[in-house]
Amino acid sequence: MANVAVVGAQWGDEGKGKIVDWLSERAEVVVRFQGGHNAGHTLVIGNQTYKLALLPSGVVRPGKLSVIGNGVVVDPWHFLEEVKRVNAQGVAVSPATLKVANHAVLILPLHRDLDGWREDVPGTIKIGTTRRGIAPAYEDKVGRRAIRVGDLGEDDILERKVNTLLTHHNALRAGLGKPLVEPAELLAQLRALAPQILPYAEDVWERLDMLRGEGKRILFEGAQATMLDIDHGTYPFVTSSNTVAAQAMIGSGLGNGAVGYVLGIAKAYTTRVGEGPFPTELFDAIGDGLQQRGMEFGVNTGRKRRCGWFDAVMVRQAVKINGIDGIALTKLDVLDGMDELKVCVGYELDGKRIERFPFTMGAQARIKPIYETFEGWNESTKGARSWVQLPANAVKYVRRVEELIGCPVALLSTSPEREDTILMTDPFKD
């Protein structure tokens, strides 16, 4: 059986939570491998709705092991609060069912402070950050001054690490005219956290390697999406980690070849949160309709998502960069009742047609979409669970999307309910 990595193929919010939950029934282990608690996943199971940000989607499924890998940055206070909230909804989350990598970096209050302050500096590029401290935590990781989960268990070294971290941050805070952090205060906060966090901590790479050797099916869950990747996305309007499929192995500690199937998630249209280029964005009643019918608001932030037509050029690029084997196309039902649909099939840049999303900020701002137009459908696709239940024009739309992105649609989602899914290819089968 092939281990599966799930990645977003657009700008995030594609419905990864539902798809991961749907696939987790077939998996035995679910691993988050990058990002932080800026990743909102909504799971609808029966009459219960779970809103997750940091915890792997597998936590709501009995009998599954959930793992937060080393590629994730962990806000320990949010972690404890999310565990508490999910437990209150009747899901048993404990150190027996949830593991956190010892070498995952901690997000601290000083990271949240810095994230917000920098976003508000006049005259700078506005990224549209969630202000949750994600980027500053990753900066400290690569700057080799971060506090990691396992450091909470080495009290003698923890004090030296705090002093090293504050040498950097207090200099920044002084330059911004902000109050300094007292080392003793931060140290006391971390010592108070230690007995609550450490029971979940272990060298997860070793456990995952053992489980892989036993033939257990592992599902790797990505956050955000390809076009928010720090290297391959619409820089600088991106997140602070690598979101592509290759990060599944780096961010979990498993070796090359651990992923056998890459499933990309894409909406039947396109959305984006925050700043940055969006060639197919709609500023009219059609865009407003997509936003309202699709309930396009951030799960954790409540921010309204920008909406536009499906961008086949962008998704095709994501397919190639990730090595995507199949696409899960979500929210097809949001397109119900529209007379006409459009898909971006190319871009015009300075009078010339191009077939890729450019990586420079100036070119990204200048590209114009080239559209192909499709006849819509009046019949409802909501809740369809088989191919034959779809209107003919909806089938044509999906088939043309497959041609344009150069990748088959493996799953088709027709509502937030996990069972309203049409399976064409099972990613867990070789």
PDB file of C-alpha atoms in Angstrom, residues 88-249:
ATOM      1  CA  ALA A  88     -14.737  18.557  25.117  1.00  0.00           C
ATOM      2  CA  GLN A  89     -16.404  17.527  21.850  1.00  0.00           C
ATOM      3  CA  GLY A  90     -16.128  13.886  22.874  1.00  0.00           C
ATOM      4  CA  VAL A  91     -12.877  12.955  21.110  1.00  0.00           C
ATOM      5  CA  ALA A  92     -10.261  11.288  23.294  1.00  0.00           C
ATOM      6  CA  VAL A  93      -6.945  13.009  22.530  1.00  0.00           C
ATOM      7  CA  SER A  94      -4.037  11.998  24.755  1.00  0.00           C
ATOM      8  CA  PRO A  95      -0.292  11.267  24.581  1.00  0.00           C
ATOM      9  CA  ALA A  96      -1.287   7.760  23.546  1.00  0.00           C
ATOM     10  CA  THR A  97      -2.956   9.010  20.361  1.00  0.00           C
ATOM     11  CA  LEU A  98      -1.012  12.208  19.612  1.00  0.00           C
ATOM     12  CA  LYS A  99       2.746  12.664  19.323  1.00  0.00           C
ATOM     13  CA  VAL A 100       4.805  15.824  18.826  1.00  0.00           C
ATOM     14  CA  ALA A 101       8.347  15.858  17.459  1.00  0.00           C
ATOM     15  CA  ASN A 102      10.961  16.722  20.062  1.00  0.00           C
ATOM     16  CA  HIS A 103      12.675  18.960  17.535  1.00  0.00           C
ATOM     17  CA  ALA A 104       9.603  20.936  16.474  1.00  0.00           C
ATOM     18  CA  VAL A 105      10.133  24.669  17.129  1.00  0.00           C
ATOM     19  CA  LEU A 106       7.966  26.506  19.668  1.00  0.00           C
ATOM     20  CA  ILE A 107       6.044  29.688  18.863  1.00  0.00           C
ATOM     21  CA  LEU A 108       6.334  32.086  21.801  1.00  0.00           C
ATOM     22  CA  PRO A 109       4.482  35.310  22.697  1.00  0.00           C
ATOM     23  CA  LEU A 110       7.438  37.347  21.460  1.00  0.00           C
ATOM     24  CA  HIS A 111       6.958  35.806  18.018  1.00  0.00           C
ATOM     25  CA  ARG A 112       3.323  36.903  17.915  1.00  0.00           C
ATOM     26  CA  ASP A 113       4.320  40.393  19.015  1.00  0.00           C
ATOM     27  CA  LEU A 114       6.929  40.748  16.281  1.00  0.00           C
ATOM     28  CA  ASP A 115       4.630  39.330  13.611  1.00  0.00           C
ATOM     29  CA  GLY A 116       2.012  42.000  14.269  1.00  0.00           C
ATOM     30  CA  TRP A 117       4.383  44.916  14.719  1.00  0.00           C
ATOM     31  CA  ARG A 118       6.177  44.321  11.428  1.00  0.00           C
ATOM     32  CA  GLU A 119       2.930  43.994   9.506  1.00  0.00           C
ATOM     33  CA  ASP A 120       1.950  47.465  10.698  1.00  0.00           C
ATOM     34  CA  VAL A 121       5.162  49.284   9.724  1.00  0.00           C
ATOM     35  CA  PRO A 122       4.236  52.093   7.262  1.00  0.00           C
ATOM     36  CA  GLY A 123       5.733  51.938   3.790  1.00  0.00           C
ATOM     37  CA  THR A 124       6.456  48.194   3.811  1.00  0.00           C
ATOM     38  CA  ILE A 125       4.986  45.356   1.733  1.00  0.00           C
ATOM     39  CA  LYS A 126       1.875  44.001   3.426  1.00  0.00           C
ATOM     40  CA  ILE A 127       1.909  40.208   3.364  1.00  0.00           C
ATOM     41  CA  GLY A 128      -1.470  39.618   4.980  1.00  0.00           C
ATOM     42  CA  THR A 129      -0.041  37.463   7.767  1.00  0.00           C
ATOM     43  CA  THR A 130      -2.332  35.888  10.362  1.00  0.00           C
ATOM     44  CA  ARG A 131      -0.159  37.565  13.063  1.00  0.00           C
ATOM     45  CA  ARG A 132       0.229  34.280  14.900  1.00  0.00           C
ATOM     46  CA  GLY A 133       4.011  34.287  15.060  1.00  0.00           C
ATOM     47  CA  ILE A 134       4.610  31.704  12.342  1.00  0.00           C
ATOM     48  CA  ALA A 135       7.235  33.588  10.338  1.00  0.00           C
ATOM     49  CA  PRO A 136       9.322  34.835  13.318  1.00  0.00           C
ATOM     50  CA  ALA A 137       9.390  31.292  14.725  1.00  0.00           C
ATOM     51  CA  TYR A 138      10.703  29.903  11.433  1.00  0.00           C
ATOM     52  CA  GLU A 139      13.235  32.741  11.324  1.00  0.00           C
ATOM     53  CA  ASP A 140      14.560  31.712  14.723  1.00  0.00           C
ATOM     54  CA  LYS A 141      14.715  28.112  13.541  1.00  0.00           C
ATOM     55  CA  VAL A 142      17.010  28.898  10.634  1.00  0.00           C
ATOM     56  CA  GLY A 143      18.859  31.430  12.824  1.00  0.00           C
ATOM     57  CA  ARG A 144      19.660  28.534  15.222  1.00  0.00           C
ATOM     58  CA  ARG A 145      18.327  30.288  18.293  1.00  0.00           C
ATOM     59  CA  ALA A 146      14.846  28.691  18.550  1.00  0.00           C
ATOM     60  CA  ILE A 147      13.434  26.918  21.578  1.00  0.00           C
ATOM     61  CA  ARG A 148      12.297  23.435  20.572  1.00  0.00           C
ATOM     62  CA  VAL A 149       9.812  21.087  22.223  1.00  0.00           C
ATOM     63  CA  GLY A 150      12.489  18.801  23.626  1.00  0.00           C
ATOM     64  CA  ASP A 151      14.330  21.749  25.189  1.00  0.00           C
ATOM     65  CA  LEU A 152      11.568  21.930  27.801  1.00  0.00           C
ATOM     66  CA  GLY A 153      13.003  18.750  29.308  1.00  0.00           C
ATOM     67  CA  GLU A 154      16.555  20.141  29.764  1.00  0.00           C
ATOM     68  CA  ASP A 155      16.130  22.848  32.372  1.00  0.00           C
ATOM     69  CA  ASP A 156      19.809  23.657  32.761  1.00  0.00           C
ATOM     70  CA  ILE A 157      20.247  24.291  29.030  1.00  0.00           C
ATOM     71  CA  LEU A 158      16.861  25.981  28.665  1.00  0.00           C
ATOM     72  CA  GLU A 159      18.040  29.063  30.559  1.00  0.00           C
ATOM     73  CA  ARG A 160      21.008  29.508  28.212  1.00  0.00           C
ATOM     74  CA  LYS A 161      18.739  29.072  25.203  1.00  0.00           C
ATOM     75  CA  VAL A 162      16.323  31.697  26.497  1.00  0.00           C
ATOM     76  CA  ASN A 163      19.191  34.152  26.985  1.00  0.00           C
ATOM     77  CA  THR A 164      20.452  33.475  23.450  1.00  0.00           C
ATOM     78  CA  LEU A 165      16.973  33.981  21.987  1.00  0.00           C
ATOM     79  CA  LEU A 166      16.399  37.233  23.874  1.00  0.00           C
ATOM     80  CA  THR A 167      19.741  38.674  22.824  1.00  0.00           C
ATOM     81  CA  HIS A 168      18.241  38.791  19.347  1.00  0.00           C
ATOM     82  CA  HIS A 169      14.630  39.650  20.145  1.00  0.00           C
ATOM     83  CA  ASN A 170      15.262  42.314  22.744  1.00  0.00           C
ATOM     84  CA  ALA A 171      17.522  44.126  20.294  1.00  0.00           C
ATOM     85  CA  LEU A 172      14.664  44.093  17.758  1.00  0.00           C
ATOM     86  CA  ARG A 173      12.145  45.229  20.340  1.00  0.00           C
ATOM     87  CA  ALA A 174      14.404  48.069  21.467  1.00  0.00           C
ATOM     88  CA  GLY A 175      14.791  49.202  17.859  1.00  0.00           C
ATOM     89  CA  LEU A 176      11.011  49.242  17.471  1.00  0.00           C
ATOM     90  CA  GLY A 177      10.567  51.117  20.745  1.00  0.00           C
ATOM     91  CA  LYS A 178       8.784  48.158  22.360  1.00  0.00           C
ATOM     92  CA  PRO A 179       9.169  46.798  25.908  1.00  0.00           C
ATOM     93  CA  LEU A 180      11.869  44.179  26.454  1.00  0.00           C
ATOM     94  CA  VAL A 181      11.165  40.598  27.524  1.00  0.00           C
ATOM     95  CA  GLU A 182      12.458  39.630  30.954  1.00  0.00           C
ATOM     96  CA  PRO A 183      14.405  36.331  30.737  1.00  0.00           C
ATOM     97  CA  ALA A 184      13.096  35.133  34.095  1.00  0.00           C
ATOM     98  CA  GLU A 185       9.495  35.709  33.032  1.00  0.00           C
ATOM     99  CA  LEU A 186       9.823  33.749  29.793  1.00  0.00           C
ATOM    100  CA  LEU A 187      11.735  30.993  31.549  1.00  0.00           C
ATOM    101  CA  ALA A 188       8.972  30.674  34.151  1.00  0.00           C
ATOM    102  CA  GLN A 189       6.351  30.367  31.398  1.00  0.00           C
ATOM    103  CA  LEU A 190       8.310  27.603  29.679  1.00  0.00           C
ATOM    104  CA  ARG A 191       8.908  25.710  32.920  1.00  0.00           C
ATOM    105  CA  ALA A 192       5.174  25.809  33.619  1.00  0.00           C
ATOM    106  CA  LEU A 193       4.486  24.372  30.162  1.00  0.00           C
ATOM    107  CA  ALA A 194       6.976  21.521  30.398  1.00  0.00           C
ATOM    108  CA  PRO A 195       4.892  18.985  32.378  1.00  0.00           C
ATOM    109  CA  GLN A 196       1.900  19.613  30.107  1.00  0.00           C
ATOM    110  CA  ILE A 197       3.735  19.350  26.761  1.00  0.00           C
ATOM    111  CA  LEU A 198       6.486  16.799  27.346  1.00  0.00           C
ATOM    112  CA  PRO A 199       4.158  13.766  27.718  1.00  0.00           C
ATOM    113  CA  TYR A 200       3.307  14.224  24.021  1.00  0.00           C
ATOM    114  CA  ALA A 201       6.927  14.638  22.897  1.00  0.00           C
ATOM    115  CA  GLU A 202       9.173  12.009  21.374  1.00  0.00           C
ATOM    116  CA  ASP A 203      11.543  11.406  18.470  1.00  0.00           C
ATOM    117  CA  VAL A 204       8.687  10.825  16.063  1.00  0.00           C
ATOM    118  CA  TRP A 205      10.902  10.018  13.085  1.00  0.00           C
ATOM    119  CA  GLU A 206      11.908   6.801  14.822  1.00  0.00           C
ATOM    120  CA  ARG A 207       8.316   5.764  15.510  1.00  0.00           C
ATOM    121  CA  LEU A 208       7.306   6.609  11.947  1.00  0.00           C
ATOM    122  CA  ASP A 209      10.211   4.606  10.544  1.00  0.00           C
ATOM    123  CA  MET A 210       9.147   1.621  12.630  1.00  0.00           C
ATOM    124  CA  LEU A 211       5.518   1.936  11.552  1.00  0.00           C
ATOM    125  CA  ARG A 212       6.544   2.276   7.936  1.00  0.00           C
ATOM    126  CA  GLY A 213       8.606  -0.897   8.281  1.00  0.00           C
ATOM    127  CA  GLU A 214       5.540  -2.671   9.638  1.00  0.00           C
ATOM    128  CA  GLY A 215       3.599  -1.689   6.539  1.00  0.00           C
ATOM    129  CA  LYS A 216       1.282   0.766   8.284  1.00  0.00           C
ATOM    130  CA  ARG A 217      -0.476   3.200   5.986  1.00  0.00           C
ATOM    131  CA  ILE A 218       0.709   6.759   6.629  1.00  0.00           C
ATOM    132  CA  LEU A 219      -1.138   9.878   5.502  1.00  0.00           C
ATOM    133  CA  PHE A 220       0.913  13.098   5.337  1.00  0.00           C
ATOM    134  CA  GLU A 221      -1.212  16.218   5.787  1.00  0.00           C
ATOM    135  CA  GLY A 222       0.008  19.523   4.381  1.00  0.00           C
ATOM    136  CA  ALA A 223      -1.128  22.989   5.394  1.00  0.00           C
ATOM    137  CA  GLN A 224      -1.580  26.051   3.166  1.00  0.00           C
ATOM    138  CA  ALA A 225      -0.780  25.227  -0.481  1.00  0.00           C
ATOM    139  CA  THR A 226       1.735  25.137  -3.315  1.00  0.00           C
ATOM    140  CA  MET A 227       1.359  28.765  -4.353  1.00  0.00           C
ATOM    141  CA  LEU A 228       2.094  29.809  -0.767  1.00  0.00           C
ATOM    142  CA  ASP A 229       5.341  27.820  -0.683  1.00  0.00           C
ATOM    143  CA  ILE A 230       8.298  29.914   0.483  1.00  0.00           C
ATOM    144  CA  ASP A 231      10.298  28.901  -2.622  1.00  0.00           C
ATOM    145  CA  HIS A 232       7.710  28.099  -5.270  1.00  0.00           C
ATOM    146  CA  GLY A 233       4.816  30.375  -4.357  1.00  0.00           C
ATOM    147  CA  THR A 234       3.898  33.988  -5.133  1.00  0.00           C
ATOM    148  CA  TYR A 235       6.766  35.403  -3.071  1.00  0.00           C
ATOM    149  CA  PRO A 236       6.744  37.495  -0.913  1.00  0.00           C
ATOM    150  CA  PHE A 237       3.005  36.865  -0.463  1.00  0.00           C
ATOM    151  CA  VAL A 238       3.591  33.359   0.847  1.00  0.00           C
ATOM    152  CA  THR A 239       3.812  31.415   4.071  1.00  0.00           C
ATOM    153  CA  SER A 240       7.127  30.779   5.848  1.00  0.00           C
ATOM    154  CA  SER A 241       7.596  27.075   5.145  1.00  0.00           C
ATOM    155  CA  ASN A 242       7.822  24.674   2.235  1.00  0.00           C
ATOM    156  CA  THR A 243       4.322  23.452   1.504  1.00  0.00           C
ATOM    157  CA  VAL A 244       5.135  21.118  -1.395  1.00  0.00           C
ATOM    158  CA  ALA A 245       5.016  17.321  -1.249  1.00  0.00           C
ATOM    159  CA  ALA A 246       8.780  16.878  -0.831  1.00  0.00           C
ATOM    160  CA  GLN A 247       8.452  18.554   2.577  1.00  0.00           C
ATOM    161  CA  ALA A 248       6.387  15.591   3.802  1.00  0.00           C
ATOM    162  CA  MET A 249       9.568  13.572   4.184  1.00  0.00           C
TER     163      MET A 249
END
